Amino acid sequence: MAKRRSRMKSIQPAVTRLWFKIDNRSSTNYLDLSLACSAANRRFYRQGTTWAVAGMALHTSPEVSTAPVGSFEVSKIPDTWVAHNAHTKAKSLWMESQNQVLADSPSLAAKYRDFKIYMDANMVGSSIWDSNDPATDGSIMMPISSNGNITKKGEWEYSTIQLPNAGGSAAPVEITMHMTGNDAGQSVGLIHGYGLSRSRPQEIDPNTPTDGGWMLQVFNEADNLEEIREDVTENNDRPPYRVGGDAADPEEYYPGGKNNAASLALHSKNYITGTTVGGKTIAEGGMFGCGLIRFDWNIANQDTMYLSVDLVPGNYKGYLTEVY
């Protein structure tokens, strides 16, 4: 009997090149790929995924009298287990909090309910750009069409948690969440909070007696075992990463938290020179946690700029992603 030929799952159609228009006065802009793709495809994409980006390019005009020069940086959520676990724990707490209301009436849940966070404290409260004009400083960019018209956004609310009696308040305090850095106003740092919620490694491991005892003196003819004991037990008896928690240093030191590398991860740094061919500067692709990307611009002699972002086709409604 002939074997049945299995069919490969077809990839759904989706926009794989997104274009964005940026104002030359911008110093920082953000991109939320789940938001941008939801608007561009008229289809809901959850934020809690890691998006594959094939590549990016900044397009500046070579026709101006003075060629554009400068640089721009691309940053992302750190690719660490710390960031991943902080997101997982925060999402679990958010869902547990909401399930208190939904336990008896699950039908109350909004159809497009989703756990959505900011990248850093600077992104908190940023406007989602909704104008045909170039996206201004600090805004979250939205894709444009070939004639420069913006793709209109729908409802995209970043998640909040209600903290009862926070700071002695009589009423619950509503907070938003961002991944890296310290708490800021009514927004809390996920990595910082995650670090404070966990137990720490033992300060010294193993915890050995200070006196070597008679057994270490059995072969003590060369009188060197005491020194060997120190090498064995006292070198590398602390973790190779910073740990706080004692009376002298009660802080936490998780990378990306309040006190240790307290910012996003630098993905690429890209330079625009007077000899940039065709006004096109390439930035590397990669994997971006929660589909969140930050762009920092430092470019002179340029009016409107255009950014293209190429996404990888895959099986999540047309895109290659992984659950974060």
Short mmCIF file of C-alpha atoms in Angstrom, two decimals, residues 4-319:
data_model
loop_
_atom_site.label_atom_id
_atom_site.label_comp_id
_atom_site.label_asym_id
_atom_site.label_seq_id
_atom_site.Cartn_x
_atom_site.Cartn_y
_atom_site.Cartn_z
CA ARG A 4 0.01 8.88 2.12
CA ARG A 5 2.14 11.91 1.46
CA SER A 6 1.99 14.31 4.38
CA ARG A 7 1.31 17.92 3.61
CA MET A 8 3.42 20.68 5.01
CA LYS A 9 1.48 23.24 6.93
CA SER A 10 1.08 26.28 4.72
CA ILE A 11 2.28 29.62 6.03
CA GLN A 12 -0.45 32.21 6.27
CA PRO A 13 0.06 35.46 4.36
CA ALA A 14 1.40 38.34 6.44
CA VAL A 15 3.24 41.61 5.85
CA THR A 16 6.94 40.77 6.02
CA ARG A 17 8.40 44.25 5.42
CA LEU A 18 7.24 47.08 7.65
CA TRP A 19 8.03 50.74 6.91
CA PHE A 20 8.16 53.57 9.44
CA LYS A 21 8.57 57.34 9.02
CA ILE A 22 10.62 59.21 11.63
CA ASP A 23 11.07 62.89 12.39
CA ASN A 24 14.68 64.12 12.20
CA ARG A 25 14.30 65.72 15.65
CA SER A 26 13.68 62.37 17.28
CA SER A 27 16.27 61.07 19.70
CA THR A 28 14.39 57.89 20.70
CA ASN A 29 11.59 55.82 19.20
CA TYR A 30 10.10 52.46 20.11
CA LEU A 31 8.72 49.59 18.08
CA ASP A 32 6.24 47.03 19.41
CA LEU A 33 6.13 44.40 16.67
CA SER A 34 2.98 42.74 18.04
CA LEU A 35 1.17 46.08 17.87
CA ALA A 36 2.55 47.00 14.45
CA CYS A 37 1.71 43.62 12.92
CA SER A 38 -1.75 43.57 14.49
CA ALA A 39 -2.50 46.89 12.77
CA ALA A 40 -0.80 46.04 9.47
CA ASN A 41 -2.53 42.65 9.10
CA ARG A 42 -5.85 43.46 10.81
CA ARG A 43 -5.21 40.47 13.06
CA PHE A 44 -4.41 40.14 16.77
CA TYR A 45 -0.82 39.18 17.69
CA ARG A 46 0.06 38.61 21.33
CA GLN A 47 3.04 40.45 22.79
CA GLY A 48 4.35 37.53 24.86
CA THR A 49 6.40 36.07 22.02
CA THR A 50 9.95 36.41 20.77
CA TRP A 51 9.94 37.78 17.22
CA ALA A 52 12.49 36.84 14.54
CA VAL A 53 13.72 39.86 12.57
CA ALA A 54 15.67 39.18 9.37
CA GLY A 55 17.17 42.66 9.22
CA MET A 56 16.56 46.40 9.42
CA ALA A 57 17.68 49.40 7.38
CA LEU A 58 17.56 53.16 7.86
CA HIS A 59 16.98 55.11 4.66
CA THR A 60 18.21 58.71 4.50
CA SER A 61 18.20 61.00 1.50
CA PRO A 62 21.50 61.30 -0.40
CA GLU A 63 20.08 64.22 -2.40
CA VAL A 64 20.37 66.90 0.27
CA SER A 65 23.14 69.48 -0.11
CA THR A 66 24.93 68.20 2.99
CA ALA A 67 25.02 64.41 3.35
CA PRO A 68 23.44 62.96 6.52
CA VAL A 69 25.94 61.83 9.12
CA GLY A 70 25.64 60.29 12.56
CA SER A 71 24.69 57.01 14.14
CA PHE A 72 21.83 55.08 15.65
CA GLU A 73 21.59 52.31 18.22
CA VAL A 74 19.20 49.39 18.34
CA SER A 75 18.41 47.96 21.81
CA LYS A 76 16.29 45.10 23.05
CA ILE A 77 15.24 43.20 26.15
CA PRO A 78 18.26 41.20 27.42
CA ASP A 79 18.49 37.60 26.18
CA THR A 80 18.80 36.18 29.71
CA TRP A 81 16.96 33.64 31.82
CA VAL A 82 16.49 36.46 34.32
CA ALA A 83 14.41 38.52 31.89
CA HIS A 84 12.46 35.46 30.77
CA ASN A 85 11.66 34.33 34.31
CA ALA A 86 10.77 37.86 35.41
CA HIS A 87 8.25 38.07 32.56
CA THR A 88 6.85 34.61 33.33
CA LYS A 89 6.38 35.37 37.03
CA ALA A 90 4.87 38.80 36.41
CA LYS A 91 2.43 37.39 33.87
CA SER A 92 1.44 34.64 36.31
CA LEU A 93 0.76 37.20 39.05
CA TRP A 94 -1.22 39.38 36.62
CA MET A 95 -3.37 36.44 35.52
CA GLU A 96 -3.89 35.25 39.10
CA SER A 97 -4.98 38.74 40.09
CA GLN A 98 -7.48 38.97 37.22
CA ASN A 99 -8.77 35.47 37.79
CA GLN A 100 -10.11 36.59 41.16
CA VAL A 101 -12.74 38.48 39.19
CA LEU A 102 -13.13 35.93 36.41
CA ALA A 103 -13.52 32.87 38.66
CA ASP A 104 -17.30 33.19 38.83
CA SER A 105 -17.83 35.04 35.55
CA PRO A 106 -15.20 33.99 32.98
CA SER A 107 -17.26 35.52 30.17
CA LEU A 108 -16.33 38.98 31.47
CA ALA A 109 -12.79 38.66 30.07
CA ALA A 110 -12.08 41.01 27.17
CA LYS A 111 -11.66 39.16 23.87
CA TYR A 112 -8.20 40.60 23.23
CA ARG A 113 -6.94 40.45 26.80
CA ASP A 114 -3.16 40.05 26.77
CA PHE A 115 -0.20 40.64 29.07
CA LYS A 116 1.69 43.61 27.62
CA ILE A 117 4.70 45.37 29.14
CA TYR A 118 6.97 48.33 28.38
CA MET A 119 10.69 47.90 27.61
CA ASP A 120 12.06 50.44 30.07
CA ALA A 121 10.89 53.33 32.23
CA ASN A 122 11.43 55.78 29.36
CA MET A 123 8.85 53.93 27.25
CA VAL A 124 6.19 54.07 29.98
CA GLY A 125 3.34 56.31 28.84
CA SER A 126 4.77 56.82 25.34
CA SER A 127 2.16 57.72 22.75
CA ILE A 128 1.34 55.28 19.98
CA TRP A 129 1.87 57.37 16.84
CA ASP A 130 -1.37 57.84 14.91
CA SER A 131 -0.61 60.59 12.39
CA ASN A 132 0.59 60.74 8.80
CA ASP A 133 3.36 63.05 9.96
CA PRO A 134 6.71 61.47 10.89
CA ALA A 135 6.75 59.86 14.35
CA THR A 136 8.08 62.34 16.88
CA ASP A 137 10.52 61.87 19.74
CA GLY A 138 9.67 59.18 22.28
CA SER A 139 6.67 57.78 20.42
CA ILE A 140 5.88 54.16 19.54
CA MET A 141 6.09 53.91 15.74
CA MET A 142 3.32 52.58 13.51
CA PRO A 143 3.80 51.23 9.95
CA ILE A 144 3.08 53.31 6.86
CA SER A 145 1.89 52.55 3.32
CA SER A 146 3.66 53.45 0.07
CA ASN A 147 2.15 56.95 0.01
CA GLY A 148 3.24 57.61 3.61
CA ASN A 149 -0.15 57.17 5.24
CA ILE A 150 -0.11 55.70 8.74
CA THR A 151 -1.71 52.34 9.55
CA LYS A 152 -4.37 53.21 12.11
CA LYS A 153 -4.14 51.60 15.52
CA GLY A 154 -6.99 50.07 17.45
CA GLU A 155 -7.07 49.55 21.23
CA TRP A 156 -3.67 48.58 22.64
CA GLU A 157 -3.54 49.03 26.41
CA TYR A 158 -0.42 48.02 28.31
CA SER A 159 -1.17 45.81 31.28
CA THR A 160 -1.72 47.07 34.81
CA ILE A 161 -1.79 45.47 38.24
CA GLN A 162 -3.70 46.81 41.25
CA LEU A 163 -1.56 46.87 44.41
CA PRO A 164 -3.67 46.95 47.60
CA ASN A 165 -2.41 49.36 50.28
CA ALA A 166 0.75 50.18 48.33
CA GLY A 167 2.80 52.75 50.23
CA GLY A 168 0.12 53.00 52.88
CA SER A 169 -2.55 54.08 50.39
CA ALA A 170 -6.13 53.44 51.49
CA ALA A 171 -7.14 52.59 47.92
CA PRO A 172 -5.45 50.16 45.51
CA VAL A 173 -2.66 51.69 43.41
CA GLU A 174 -2.61 50.93 39.69
CA ILE A 175 0.84 50.18 38.28
CA THR A 176 2.25 49.38 34.87
CA MET A 177 5.34 47.24 34.26
CA HIS A 178 8.62 47.66 32.40
CA MET A 179 11.37 45.10 31.97
CA THR A 180 14.70 46.77 32.82
CA GLY A 181 15.87 49.24 35.45
CA ASN A 182 14.48 50.48 38.74
CA ASP A 183 10.86 51.20 39.66
CA ALA A 184 9.78 54.58 38.30
CA GLY A 185 6.67 56.36 39.55
CA GLN A 186 3.62 54.19 38.93
CA SER A 187 5.59 51.63 36.92
CA VAL A 188 7.66 48.78 38.37
CA GLY A 189 10.75 47.05 36.99
CA LEU A 190 10.12 43.35 36.34
CA ILE A 191 13.74 42.21 36.66
CA HIS A 192 14.23 44.36 39.77
CA GLY A 193 11.06 42.97 41.37
CA TYR A 194 11.95 39.42 40.39
CA GLY A 195 15.36 39.72 42.03
CA LEU A 196 13.84 40.96 45.27
CA SER A 197 11.33 38.10 45.31
CA ARG A 198 13.92 35.28 45.24
CA SER A 199 16.22 33.74 47.79
CA ARG A 200 19.93 34.30 47.26
CA PRO A 201 22.77 31.77 46.97
CA GLN A 202 24.65 31.04 50.18
CA GLU A 203 27.30 33.74 50.47
CA ILE A 204 30.09 31.17 50.82
CA ASP A 205 29.66 27.68 49.37
CA PRO A 206 30.93 25.35 50.75
CA ASN A 207 31.00 26.72 54.29
CA THR A 208 34.14 25.06 55.64
CA PRO A 209 35.74 25.04 59.09
CA THR A 210 38.64 27.46 59.57
CA ASP A 211 40.86 24.80 61.18
CA GLY A 212 42.04 22.10 58.78
CA GLY A 213 42.30 19.46 61.54
CA TRP A 214 44.65 16.51 61.95
CA MET A 215 43.58 14.66 58.78
CA LEU A 216 45.04 17.40 56.60
CA GLN A 217 48.35 16.97 58.41
CA VAL A 218 48.82 13.26 57.72
CA PHE A 219 50.83 13.91 54.55
CA ASN A 220 52.22 17.20 55.75
CA GLU A 221 55.88 16.39 55.15
CA ALA A 222 56.27 19.21 52.63
CA ASP A 223 54.20 21.48 54.83
CA ASN A 224 52.02 22.57 51.95
CA LEU A 225 48.58 21.03 52.53
CA GLU A 226 47.33 23.99 54.51
CA GLU A 227 48.01 26.18 51.50
CA ILE A 228 46.33 23.61 49.25
CA ARG A 229 43.33 23.60 51.59
CA GLU A 230 43.04 27.35 51.15
CA ASP A 231 43.16 26.97 47.37
CA VAL A 232 40.51 24.26 47.40
CA THR A 233 38.07 25.84 49.80
CA GLU A 234 38.59 29.60 49.67
CA ASN A 235 39.20 30.28 45.99
CA ASN A 236 35.94 30.42 44.00
CA ASP A 237 33.76 29.84 47.08
CA ARG A 238 31.45 32.68 46.04
CA PRO A 239 29.31 32.92 42.88
CA PRO A 240 30.92 34.48 39.79
CA TYR A 241 28.17 37.11 39.76
CA ARG A 242 27.39 39.91 42.21
CA VAL A 243 25.18 38.86 45.15
CA GLY A 244 23.85 41.21 47.80
CA GLY A 245 21.66 40.44 50.74
CA ASP A 246 23.80 40.91 53.81
CA ALA A 247 23.53 43.78 56.27
CA ALA A 248 26.26 45.75 54.53
CA ASP A 249 24.77 45.32 51.06
CA PRO A 250 21.04 44.50 51.07
CA GLU A 251 20.48 45.27 47.38
CA GLU A 252 19.88 42.88 44.48
CA TYR A 253 22.20 42.65 41.46
CA TYR A 254 20.28 40.88 38.71
CA PRO A 255 21.52 42.00 35.25
CA GLY A 256 18.97 44.43 33.88
CA GLY A 257 17.63 45.26 37.35
CA LYS A 258 18.12 48.36 39.48
CA ASN A 259 21.84 47.98 40.32
CA ASN A 260 23.48 45.92 37.60
CA ALA A 261 23.55 46.80 33.88
CA ALA A 262 20.32 48.69 34.53
CA SER A 263 19.23 49.18 30.94
CA LEU A 264 18.31 47.35 27.78
CA ALA A 265 20.74 45.13 25.87
CA LEU A 266 22.58 46.85 23.01
CA HIS A 267 21.75 44.94 19.82
CA SER A 268 23.68 46.99 17.27
CA LYS A 269 25.36 50.35 16.72
CA ASN A 270 25.25 51.69 13.19
CA TYR A 271 27.09 54.59 11.57
CA ILE A 272 25.97 56.88 8.75
CA THR A 273 28.81 58.59 6.91
CA GLY A 274 29.08 60.92 3.95
CA THR A 275 29.91 57.91 1.77
CA THR A 276 26.92 55.76 2.81
CA VAL A 277 25.80 54.15 -0.48
CA GLY A 278 22.30 55.12 -1.57
CA GLY A 279 21.47 56.51 1.85
CA LYS A 280 20.85 53.00 3.20
CA THR A 281 22.39 51.89 6.51
CA ILE A 282 21.90 48.23 7.44
CA ALA A 283 21.28 47.00 10.99
CA GLU A 284 21.47 43.32 11.89
CA GLY A 285 18.41 41.22 12.53
CA GLY A 286 17.95 38.87 15.47
CA MET A 287 15.46 37.64 18.06
CA PHE A 288 13.59 40.30 20.03
CA GLY A 289 11.86 39.40 23.30
CA CYS A 290 8.21 40.48 23.40
CA GLY A 291 8.79 42.02 19.96
CA LEU A 292 10.04 45.23 21.61
CA ILE A 293 12.82 47.33 20.03
CA ARG A 294 14.27 50.71 20.99
CA PHE A 295 15.97 53.04 18.49
CA ASP A 296 18.22 55.91 19.58
CA TRP A 297 19.00 58.40 16.83
CA ASN A 298 21.90 60.82 16.54
CA ILE A 299 21.76 62.01 12.93
CA ALA A 300 22.46 65.45 11.48
CA ASN A 301 21.63 67.03 8.11
CA GLN A 302 18.49 65.00 7.53
CA ASP A 303 14.78 65.74 7.50
CA THR A 304 12.39 62.80 7.39
CA MET A 305 13.96 59.34 7.67
CA TYR A 306 12.50 55.95 6.81
CA LEU A 307 13.07 52.67 8.63
CA SER A 308 12.38 49.26 7.11
CA VAL A 309 12.07 46.12 9.24
CA ASP A 310 12.05 42.68 7.59
CA LEU A 311 10.28 39.88 9.45
CA VAL A 312 10.71 36.12 8.96
CA PRO A 313 7.77 34.07 7.65
CA GLY A 314 6.60 31.32 9.99
CA ASN A 315 3.69 29.45 11.51
CA TYR A 316 2.37 32.02 14.00
CA LYS A 317 -0.20 33.70 11.76
CA GLY A 318 2.45 34.14 9.11
CA TYR A 319 5.48 34.96 11.31
#
